[in-house]
XYZ file of N, CA and C in Angstrom:
792
model
N 0.848 -1.195 0.000
C 0.000 0.000 0.000
C 0.886 1.249 0.000
N 0.507 2.247 -0.752
C 1.278 3.484 -0.843
C 0.641 4.575 -0.001
N 1.472 5.333 0.711
C 0.988 6.413 1.555
C 1.599 7.733 1.091
N 0.846 8.787 1.232
C 1.380 10.102 0.908
C 0.647 11.158 1.717
N 1.298 12.288 1.896
C 0.631 13.421 2.526
C -0.300 14.053 1.507
N -1.522 14.302 1.911
C -2.488 14.927 1.013
C -2.284 16.427 0.988
N -2.445 17.022 -0.168
C -2.260 18.460 -0.310
C -3.479 19.215 0.211
N -3.289 20.497 0.534
C -4.443 21.289 0.974
C -5.549 21.277 -0.076
N -6.777 21.325 0.382
C -7.907 21.285 -0.525
C -8.111 22.613 -1.245
N -7.643 23.669 -0.644
C -7.855 24.986 -1.252
C -6.724 25.900 -0.833
N -6.473 26.919 -1.609
C -5.492 27.930 -1.259
C -6.202 29.098 -0.599
N -5.773 29.428 0.592
C -6.414 30.531 1.296
C -5.964 31.857 0.695
N -6.899 32.771 0.519
C -6.594 34.040 -0.142
C -5.577 34.860 0.627
N -5.598 34.743 1.954
C -4.689 35.565 2.754
C -3.536 34.748 3.318
N -3.242 33.571 2.704
C -2.199 32.712 3.245
C -0.808 33.304 3.082
N -0.657 34.346 2.261
C 0.643 34.986 2.129
C 1.004 35.758 3.387
N 0.014 36.046 4.220
C 0.252 36.786 5.450
C -0.087 35.922 6.650
N 0.538 36.260 7.759
C 0.352 35.514 8.996
C -1.125 35.454 9.366
N -1.611 34.249 9.658
C -3.017 34.087 9.996
C -3.321 34.534 11.421
N -2.276 34.827 12.192
C -2.491 35.299 13.555
C -2.440 36.822 13.622
N -1.290 37.412 13.332
C -1.188 38.880 13.403
C -1.759 39.552 12.160
N -1.829 38.811 11.046
C -2.376 39.297 9.772
C -1.618 40.494 9.218
N -0.373 40.643 9.604
C 0.441 41.777 9.152
C 1.687 41.323 8.410
N 2.495 40.505 9.055
C 3.776 40.095 8.480
C 3.585 38.899 7.548
N 4.484 38.737 6.582
C 4.399 37.566 5.686
C 4.551 36.264 6.462
N 3.797 35.255 6.056
C 3.870 33.950 6.709
C 5.045 33.150 6.161
N 5.682 32.378 7.021
C 6.702 31.459 6.539
C 6.008 30.294 5.844
N 6.745 29.568 5.011
C 6.128 28.537 4.185
C 5.757 27.289 4.980
N 6.460 27.034 6.080
C 6.258 25.765 6.776
C 6.022 25.965 8.264
N 4.803 26.342 8.601
C 4.381 26.309 9.992
C 3.748 24.941 10.253
N 4.072 24.337 11.378
C 3.420 23.084 11.733
C 2.006 23.376 12.217
N 1.053 22.664 11.638
C -0.328 22.844 12.069
C -0.459 22.381 13.514
N -0.059 21.163 13.790
C 0.082 20.702 15.168
C 1.560 20.635 15.503
N 1.876 20.869 16.748
C 3.266 20.988 17.182
C 4.110 19.800 16.725
N 5.301 20.105 16.254
C 6.154 19.077 15.675
C 6.515 17.985 16.682
N 6.720 18.347 17.946
C 7.134 17.329 18.903
C 6.036 16.288 19.112
N 4.776 16.651 18.881
C 3.703 15.656 18.965
C 3.828 14.640 17.839
N 4.182 15.119 16.655
C 4.365 14.210 15.518
C 5.568 13.303 15.738
N 6.618 13.833 16.354
C 7.822 13.040 16.565
C 7.553 11.841 17.477
N 6.546 11.969 18.336
C 6.210 10.873 19.231
C 5.181 9.925 18.613
N 4.701 10.239 17.412
C 3.600 9.482 16.824
C 3.970 8.929 15.455
N 3.148 8.030 14.970
C 3.244 7.564 13.586
C 1.906 7.828 12.925
N 1.922 8.147 11.651
C 0.668 8.437 10.961
C 0.769 8.017 9.510
N -0.265 7.391 9.007
C -0.308 7.029 7.597
C -1.573 7.585 6.978
N -1.435 8.270 5.846
C -2.575 8.821 5.126
C -2.953 7.869 3.994
N -4.237 7.565 3.874
C -4.695 6.757 2.758
C -4.603 7.553 1.466
N -4.009 6.974 0.457
C -3.860 7.666 -0.817
C -5.209 7.926 -1.476
N -6.194 7.046 -1.213
C -7.501 7.220 -1.834
C -8.381 8.227 -1.089
N -7.846 8.816 -0.010
C -8.539 9.864 0.749
C -9.853 9.365 1.363
N -9.926 8.079 1.660
C -11.141 7.530 2.266
C -10.989 7.286 3.760
N -9.875 7.675 4.299
C -9.688 7.497 5.731
C -8.226 7.589 6.095
N -7.948 7.358 7.353
C -6.588 7.439 7.855
C -6.289 6.183 8.654
N -5.156 5.585 8.372
C -4.777 4.360 9.055
C -4.020 4.681 10.332
N -4.328 3.933 11.378
C -3.622 4.084 12.629
C -2.301 3.320 12.562
N -1.246 3.917 13.094
C 0.075 3.321 13.029
C 0.689 3.293 14.421
N 1.243 2.172 14.812
C 2.001 2.083 16.053
C 3.453 2.426 15.732
N 3.995 3.420 16.394
C 5.313 3.931 16.035
C 6.401 2.867 16.142
N 6.321 2.000 17.141
C 7.413 1.075 17.408
C 7.419 -0.151 16.504
N 6.486 -0.241 15.588
C 6.503 -1.331 14.624
C 7.618 -1.055 13.615
N 8.713 -1.843 13.614
C 9.872 -1.540 12.759
C 9.560 -1.584 11.275
N 8.482 -2.286 10.886
C 8.146 -2.364 9.465
C 7.537 -1.058 8.961
N 7.107 -0.192 9.878
C 6.353 0.988 9.461
C 7.051 2.308 9.753
N 8.070 2.272 10.589
C 8.674 3.535 11.037
C 9.154 4.379 9.863
N 9.922 3.775 8.945
C 10.559 4.579 7.906
C 9.564 5.248 6.976
N 8.502 4.555 6.631
C 7.610 5.142 5.644
C 6.510 5.996 6.268
N 6.312 5.868 7.579
C 5.216 6.606 8.196
C 5.649 7.638 9.223
N 6.895 7.564 9.695
C 7.355 8.543 10.674
C 7.567 9.870 9.964
N 6.904 10.908 10.407
C 6.950 12.179 9.698
C 7.168 13.322 10.675
N 7.603 14.444 10.129
C 7.789 15.633 10.960
C 6.492 16.418 11.102
N 5.456 15.992 10.406
C 4.173 16.657 10.568
C 3.732 17.429 9.339
N 2.463 17.808 9.346
C 1.885 18.582 8.245
C 2.204 20.048 8.433
N 2.685 20.667 7.372
C 3.038 22.089 7.437
C 2.349 22.854 6.315
N 2.114 24.124 6.570
C 1.642 25.048 5.535
C 1.932 26.473 5.995
N 1.736 27.421 5.107
C 2.024 28.816 5.422
C 0.936 29.374 6.332
N 1.237 29.480 7.625
C 0.253 29.959 8.581
C 0.707 31.185 9.358
N 1.934 31.138 9.898
C 2.360 32.160 10.841
C 3.664 32.829 10.396
N 3.853 34.053 10.842
C 5.085 34.796 10.574
C 6.158 34.375 11.580
N 7.408 34.768 11.373
C 8.473 34.360 12.304
C 8.212 34.772 13.750
N 7.691 35.971 13.974
C 7.444 36.419 15.353
C 6.372 35.581 16.036
N 5.302 35.282 15.315
C 4.231 34.469 15.890
C 4.683 33.020 16.052
N 5.520 32.542 15.131
C 6.101 31.216 15.277
C 6.967 31.147 16.528
N 7.739 32.198 16.769
C 8.614 32.227 17.943
C 7.781 32.191 19.227
N 6.687 32.917 19.234
C 5.796 32.903 20.408
C 5.278 31.488 20.657
N 4.896 30.826 19.588
C 4.390 29.461 19.739
C 5.494 28.487 20.123
N 6.685 28.650 19.551
C 7.795 27.746 19.834
C 8.157 27.727 21.314
N 8.059 28.873 21.966
C 8.368 28.936 23.398
C 7.374 28.101 24.200
N 6.126 28.121 23.779
C 5.114 27.288 24.440
C 5.397 25.810 24.186
N 5.798 25.473 22.972
C 6.065 24.082 22.609
C 7.271 23.536 23.373
N 8.304 24.362 23.534
C 9.482 23.929 24.286
C 9.102 23.576 25.724
N 8.276 24.414 26.318
C 7.820 24.147 27.687
C 7.003 22.862 27.736
N 6.044 22.719 26.822
C 5.145 21.575 26.865
C 5.849 20.265 26.537
N 6.810 20.296 25.645
C 7.566 19.095 25.314
C 8.276 18.561 26.550
N 8.862 19.470 27.332
C 9.534 19.054 28.564
C 8.557 18.542 29.604
N 7.426 19.207 29.723
C 6.412 18.803 30.692
C 5.864 17.413 30.384
N 5.672 17.120 29.109
C 4.999 15.889 28.715
C 5.939 14.712 28.480
N 7.081 14.937 27.797
C 7.813 13.808 27.243
C 9.270 13.691 27.645
N 9.780 14.571 28.494
C 11.132 14.340 28.992
C 11.125 13.105 29.886
N 12.307 12.651 30.252
C 12.429 11.438 31.057
C 11.605 11.563 32.336
N 10.703 10.606 32.563
C 9.818 10.568 33.716
C 8.928 11.816 33.808
N 8.643 12.424 32.657
C 7.698 13.542 32.630
C 6.283 12.977 32.698
N 5.290 13.830 32.524
C 3.899 13.451 32.800
C 3.479 12.167 32.092
N 3.715 12.083 30.797
C 3.218 10.936 30.042
C 3.987 9.664 30.391
N 5.246 9.787 30.712
C 6.073 8.605 30.970
C 6.151 8.242 32.455
N 5.473 8.990 33.288
C 5.510 8.739 34.722
C 4.710 7.488 35.070
N 5.272 6.673 35.963
C 4.578 5.464 36.399
C 3.348 5.834 37.212
N 2.257 5.189 36.913
C 1.024 5.463 37.640
C 0.092 4.275 37.513
N -0.635 4.007 38.581
C -1.601 2.911 38.566
C -3.030 3.428 38.428
N -3.168 4.705 38.169
C -4.507 5.287 38.039
C -4.433 6.746 37.672
N -5.555 7.429 37.800
C -5.597 8.847 37.462
C -4.664 9.634 38.376
N -4.107 10.718 37.822
C -3.158 11.528 38.567
C -3.620 12.977 38.637
N -3.203 13.668 39.676
C -3.369 15.107 39.751
C -1.982 15.723 39.620
N -1.762 16.417 38.504
C -0.459 17.006 38.220
C -0.408 18.412 38.821
N 0.636 18.681 39.601
C 0.817 19.988 40.231
C 1.957 20.748 39.566
N 1.994 22.048 39.804
C 3.139 22.868 39.417
C 3.208 23.253 37.956
N 2.110 23.132 37.222
C 2.100 23.524 35.820
C 1.897 25.036 35.688
N 2.359 25.573 34.589
C 2.137 26.990 34.295
C 0.803 27.121 33.559
N -0.180 27.669 34.233
C -1.518 27.782 33.657
C -1.483 28.486 32.301
N -0.806 29.612 32.216
C -0.809 30.397 30.984
C -0.214 29.619 29.826
N 0.918 28.968 30.047
C 1.588 28.279 28.942
C 0.826 27.028 28.495
N 0.282 26.277 29.451
C -0.480 25.089 29.073
C -1.723 25.485 28.275
N -2.451 26.470 28.768
C -3.674 26.895 28.084
C -3.372 27.454 26.703
N -2.374 28.330 26.592
C -2.054 28.939 25.304
C -1.576 27.894 24.299
N -0.861 26.873 24.779
C -0.408 25.804 23.897
C -1.598 25.089 23.262
N -2.564 24.672 24.075
C -3.716 23.952 23.533
C -4.587 24.865 22.678
N -4.680 26.141 23.037
C -5.447 27.088 22.234
C -4.784 27.317 20.880
N -3.450 27.377 20.856
C -2.713 27.541 19.599
C -2.996 26.365 18.664
N -2.969 25.147 19.215
C -3.224 23.974 18.383
C -4.654 23.971 17.851
N -5.616 24.362 18.684
C -7.007 24.431 18.234
C -7.156 25.464 17.126
N -6.560 26.632 17.310
C -6.623 27.696 16.310
C -5.994 27.237 14.997
N -4.812 26.626 15.071
C -4.103 26.196 13.858
C -4.878 25.120 13.112
N -5.468 24.167 13.834
C -6.277 23.145 13.164
C -7.484 23.779 12.480
N -8.065 24.791 13.124
C -9.244 25.437 12.572
C -8.979 26.216 11.297
N -7.790 26.799 11.175
C -7.487 27.604 9.984
C -6.767 26.805 8.908
N -6.338 25.588 9.228
C -5.621 24.778 8.251
C -6.531 24.386 7.093
N -5.950 24.279 5.917
C -6.706 23.864 4.735
C -6.452 22.406 4.371
N -5.724 21.660 5.220
C -5.459 20.257 4.932
C -6.671 19.384 5.258
N -6.954 18.369 4.430
C -8.086 17.464 4.695
C -8.005 16.805 6.057
N -6.788 16.571 6.551
C -6.622 15.893 7.835
C -7.329 16.640 8.964
N -7.433 17.964 8.839
C -8.044 18.779 9.892
C -9.422 19.298 9.490
N -10.025 18.704 8.485
C -11.267 19.244 7.933
C -12.426 19.210 8.931
N -12.351 18.333 9.931
C -13.442 18.255 10.907
C -13.456 19.435 11.866
N -12.352 20.174 11.921
C -12.251 21.298 12.861
C -12.786 22.555 12.181
N -14.012 22.876 12.470
C -14.690 24.035 11.883
C -15.083 24.983 13.008
N -14.238 25.965 13.277
C -14.427 26.834 14.438
C -15.474 27.917 14.206
N -15.648 28.333 12.956
C -16.536 29.456 12.687
C -15.850 30.777 12.973
N -16.416 31.857 12.473
C -15.791 33.180 12.602
C -15.659 33.623 14.054
N -16.697 33.376 14.849
C -16.672 33.857 16.234
C -15.504 33.271 17.016
N -15.377 31.948 17.005
C -14.318 31.310 17.786
C -12.937 31.564 17.173
N -12.871 31.623 15.843
C -11.587 31.935 15.209
C -11.101 33.314 15.635
N -11.974 34.297 15.606
C -11.599 35.662 15.988
C -11.295 35.760 17.474
N -12.058 35.048 18.284
C -11.825 35.077 19.723
C -10.473 34.464 20.070
N -10.175 33.314 19.491
C -8.878 32.678 19.731
C -7.735 33.544 19.235
N -7.903 34.142 18.073
C -6.854 35.011 17.530
C -6.560 36.160 18.491
N -7.582 36.803 18.980
C -7.394 37.937 19.891
C -6.703 37.510 21.182
N -7.111 36.380 21.730
C -6.510 35.902 22.977
C -5.058 35.498 22.779
N -4.755 34.825 21.668
C -3.380 34.419 21.405
C -2.477 35.617 21.161
N -2.979 36.595 20.436
C -2.178 37.809 20.197
C -1.839 38.511 21.496
N -2.775 38.483 22.436
C -2.571 39.157 23.718
C -1.918 38.238 24.749
N -1.588 37.006 24.355
C -1.070 35.996 25.295
C -1.989 35.861 26.505
N -3.274 35.872 26.224
C -4.301 35.820 27.257
C -4.930 34.429 27.279
N -4.671 33.620 28.321
C -5.237 32.273 28.371
C -6.708 32.254 28.752
N -7.238 33.405 29.166
C -8.635 33.466 29.548
C -8.924 32.703 30.827
N -10.184 32.414 31.041
C -10.602 31.653 32.210
C -10.406 30.155 31.955
N -10.290 29.357 33.017
C -10.070 27.913 32.836
C -11.107 27.243 31.952
N -12.339 27.700 31.987
C -13.403 27.058 31.219
C -13.460 27.530 29.768
N -12.642 28.492 29.379
C -12.618 28.955 27.997
C -11.637 28.103 27.195
N -12.140 27.424 26.177
C -11.308 26.599 25.300
C -10.443 25.635 26.123
N -11.079 24.997 27.086
C -10.373 24.099 27.989
C -10.117 22.754 27.320
N -9.203 21.986 27.913
C -8.806 20.712 27.324
C -8.674 19.660 28.412
N -9.246 18.489 28.165
C -9.121 17.345 29.063
C -8.170 16.340 28.423
N -7.260 15.782 29.233
C -6.232 14.887 28.715
C -6.454 13.472 29.223
N -6.470 12.516 28.296
C -6.544 11.097 28.629
C -5.244 10.439 28.174
N -4.483 9.902 29.123
C -3.255 9.181 28.763
C -3.617 7.751 28.409
N -3.288 7.340 27.201
C -3.699 6.028 26.697
C -2.721 4.944 27.130
N -3.291 3.790 27.505
C -2.464 2.673 27.934
C -2.923 1.384 27.267
N -1.963 0.510 27.003
C -2.224 -0.850 26.547
C -1.442 -1.774 27.460
N -2.117 -2.718 28.072
C -1.450 -3.621 29.000
C -0.848 -2.908 30.189
N -1.448 -1.807 30.599
C -0.977 -1.062 31.759
C 0.173 -0.125 31.483
N 0.670 -0.089 30.247
C 1.799 0.758 29.906
C 1.373 1.894 28.979
N 1.898 3.110 29.210
C 1.589 4.222 28.296
C 2.037 3.892 26.879
N 1.246 4.268 25.906
C 1.600 4.039 24.507
C 1.613 5.374 23.783
N 2.775 5.764 23.302
C 2.931 7.081 22.697
C 2.618 7.086 21.210
N 2.974 6.015 20.515
C 2.966 6.081 19.058
C 1.616 5.861 18.413
N 0.626 6.608 18.824
C -0.698 6.517 18.219
C -1.150 7.912 17.823
N -1.752 8.022 16.655
C -2.317 9.313 16.251
C -3.571 9.085 15.427
N -4.550 9.946 15.621
C -5.783 9.907 14.855
C -6.206 11.320 14.506
N -6.832 11.456 13.357
C -7.312 12.765 12.922
C -8.374 13.294 13.886
N -8.499 14.624 13.995
C -9.508 15.193 14.894
C -10.923 14.910 14.416
N -11.810 14.785 15.387
C -13.236 14.629 15.118
C -14.000 15.560 16.046
N -15.138 16.036 15.563
C -15.968 16.884 16.403
C -17.083 16.052 17.018
N -17.231 16.160 18.330
C -18.291 15.471 19.035
C -19.013 16.478 19.927
N -20.139 16.067 20.479
C -20.865 16.915 21.425
C -20.723 16.337 22.824
N -20.531 17.222 23.792
C -20.244 16.807 25.162
C -21.530 16.696 25.961
N -21.939 15.453 26.221
C -23.039 15.177 27.117
C -24.285 16.007 26.881
N -24.956 16.337 27.980
C -26.216 17.057 27.901
C -26.030 18.525 27.529
N -24.820 19.041 27.711
C -24.598 20.453 27.390
C -24.551 20.686 25.893
N -24.188 19.667 25.125
C -24.143 19.805 23.675
C -22.999 20.659 23.160
N -22.030 20.960 24.009
C -20.908 21.790 23.564
C -20.007 21.006 22.612
N -19.464 21.700 21.622
C -18.574 21.054 20.672
C -17.216 20.778 21.317
N -16.756 19.559 21.139
C -15.444 19.147 21.611
C -14.699 18.535 20.438
N -13.440 18.946 20.261
C -12.609 18.355 19.220
C -11.698 17.318 19.863
N -11.872 16.094 19.420
C -11.142 14.957 19.972
C -10.079 14.535 18.969
N -8.832 14.590 19.408
C -7.747 14.131 18.554
C -6.754 13.365 19.401
N -5.962 12.523 18.766
C -4.995 11.703 19.490
C -3.618 11.935 18.897
N -2.694 12.313 19.759
C -1.300 12.462 19.350
C -0.403 12.059 20.494
N 0.607 11.258 20.160
C 1.665 10.899 21.090
C 1.127 10.305 22.383
N 0.111 9.440 22.245
C -0.375 8.723 23.396
C -1.358 9.460 24.271
N -1.811 10.630 23.841
C -2.776 11.412 24.600
C -4.007 11.658 23.742
N -5.166 11.412 24.329
C -6.418 11.819 23.697
C -6.734 13.217 24.217
N -6.646 14.190 23.324
C -6.873 15.590 23.683
C -8.341 15.920 23.403
N -9.073 16.263 24.434
C -10.483 16.632 24.308
C -10.586 18.137 24.547
N -10.619 18.910 23.461
C -10.569 20.363 23.561
C -11.932 20.968 23.270
N -12.433 21.711 24.216
C -13.751 22.333 24.087
C -13.663 23.592 23.233
N -14.520 23.658 22.240
C -14.622 24.891 21.451
C -15.804 25.670 22.020
N -15.572 26.239 23.177
C -16.660 26.879 23.901
C -16.113 28.045 24.698
N -16.794 29.167 24.632
C -16.383 30.343 25.391
C -17.328 30.602 26.558
N -18.104 29.572 26.950
C -18.947 29.739 28.129
C -18.740 28.566 29.085
N -19.084 28.787 30.316
C -18.788 27.862 31.397
C -19.593 26.559 31.265
N -18.937 25.443 31.608
C -19.620 24.168 31.656
C -20.390 24.091 32.977
N -21.654 23.727 32.980
C -22.457 23.790 34.199
C -22.010 22.844 35.306
N -21.355 21.708 34.951
C -20.973 20.766 36.000
C -19.539 20.263 35.862
N -18.764 20.909 35.015
C -17.385 20.485 34.791
C -16.446 21.631 35.153
N -15.430 21.348 35.938
C -14.526 22.417 36.368
C -13.119 21.861 36.566
N -12.151 22.757 36.821
C -10.807 22.332 37.120
C -10.811 21.526 38.435
N -9.909 20.552 38.580
C -8.762 20.254 37.724
C -9.021 19.235 36.608
N -10.295 18.971 36.235
C -10.518 18.127 35.062
C -9.810 18.741 33.866
N -9.809 20.067 33.788
C -8.925 20.809 32.896
C -8.139 21.779 33.766
N -7.043 22.295 33.256
C -6.121 23.045 34.084
C -6.758 24.311 34.651
N -6.479 24.564 35.942
C -6.938 25.772 36.597
C -5.782 26.732 36.831
N -6.093 27.887 37.344
C -5.075 28.925 37.530
C -4.032 28.547 38.577
N -4.364 27.573 39.431
C -3.401 27.109 40.425
C -2.372 26.151 39.822
N -2.537 25.813 38.541
C -1.565 24.958 37.867
C -1.761 23.477 38.111
N -2.972 23.073 38.494
C -3.276 21.663 38.671
C -4.096 21.144 37.495
N -3.803 19.909 37.117
C -4.514 19.287 36.003
C -4.646 17.798 36.259
N -5.826 17.262 36.041
C -6.026 15.818 36.159
C -5.592 15.134 34.873
N -4.865 14.042 35.011
C -4.471 13.215 33.875
C -5.164 11.873 34.049
N -6.051 11.551 33.125
C -6.867 10.350 33.248
C -6.208 9.195 32.511
N -5.781 8.182 33.258
C -5.222 6.980 32.646
C -6.356 6.155 32.062
N -6.265 5.851 30.779
C -7.386 5.226 30.082
C -6.914 4.075 29.206
N -7.264 2.845 29.550
C -6.973 1.730 28.638
C -7.680 1.949 27.303
N -6.995 1.648 26.236
C -7.567 1.923 24.914
C -8.868 1.181 24.679
N -9.047 0.018 25.334
C -10.287 -0.733 25.109
C -11.486 -0.079 25.792
N -11.251 0.967 26.606
C -12.349 1.700 27.208
C -12.832 2.837 26.311
N -12.130 3.055 25.217
C -12.540 4.074 24.247
C -12.971 3.338 22.981
N -14.255 3.096 22.804
C -14.706 2.266 21.671
C -14.207 2.756 20.320
N -14.201 4.073 20.106
C -13.762 4.582 18.802
C -12.308 4.252 18.551
N -11.486 4.229 19.612
C -10.069 3.948 19.457
C -9.804 2.444 19.407
N -10.481 1.689 20.272
C -10.277 0.244 20.286
C -10.620 -0.363 18.934
N -11.673 0.145 18.303
C -12.054 -0.350 16.989
C -10.989 -0.085 15.947
N -10.390 1.097 15.997
C -9.343 1.426 15.022
C -8.099 0.563 15.234
N -7.749 0.310 16.491
C -6.591 -0.536 16.768
C -6.835 -1.955 16.271
N -8.034 -2.483 16.520
C -8.352 -3.832 16.045
C -8.312 -3.922 14.523
N -8.802 -2.871 13.844
C -8.734 -2.837 12.386
C -7.287 -2.885 11.920
N -6.455 -2.105 12.583
C -5.041 -2.031 12.202
C -4.353 -3.374 12.415
N -4.592 -4.010 13.573
C -3.971 -5.299 13.870
C -4.434 -6.354 12.870
N -5.733 -6.374 12.577
C -6.277 -7.349 11.628
C -5.668 -7.169 10.245
N -5.585 -5.921 9.797
C -5.025 -5.645 8.472
C -3.568 -6.078 8.379
N -2.799 -5.830 9.440
C -1.390 -6.173 9.394
C -1.153 -7.672 9.529
N -1.996 -8.349 10.293
C -1.886 -9.812 10.339
C -2.189 -10.421 8.991
N -3.194 -9.854 8.331
C -3.557 -10.330 6.997
C -2.386 -10.112 6.025
N -1.763 -8.929 6.117
C -0.646 -8.616 5.216
C 0.539 -9.546 5.436
N 0.775 -9.946 6.697
C 1.919 -10.818 7.015
C 1.745 -12.212 6.413
N 0.506 -12.614 6.162
C 0.267 -13.956 5.642
C 0.119 -13.976 4.120
N 0.406 -12.841 3.468
C 0.284 -12.794 1.996
C 1.582 -12.255 1.388
């Protein structure tokens, strides 16, 4: 089977300029999602554009053809890229350095202390904004609309993380056999959250299921530390993949397909 990165579906009229500050020229290769997330994951795009195959990074047969630096396009200017890079450097250390959050031994859900509220929130908001403005098919499910796009742009320009309930994110650390698994990635999907009906964008990168609310109003029964609060606490929910039906099904499909391929 042949895999390739799919090209953007359309050329944005203002893509020559930074999509954040809208003043300076955009560089040609801004990562839509942070590069360090891609480095921890494997991803394969179907050439027929009918779906996306799940890839386990540590499978030696797949690393070379599927390990990628990520999808890039002209989004941000150097100054806005630099602002984002500082957030990414912080988050990469928080999540994936030796014995950092994702790699820390745990037998259940954790309460993480000592996080920087502003940097964590701005990081997840940057990723939501970038997915929303991207023209790649991989992010086509992320449709923020003018209101949320403009609101996120204003907050990011001002380095304003807002209140904890604004564009909040819940993190599920994925496990198989009791061990964290980093090398999984899935395209974002939009779902509705319970009885509130709020839009949530669910995506998986580097062993974390990121549940990001596209909502600028308070959740009636959900509060920090389910998502990060100003005190810098965040709950990390350890979740076996078989407890997430949408993910367990994709893993089973992948295993079945590869077993079939090994026998032919």
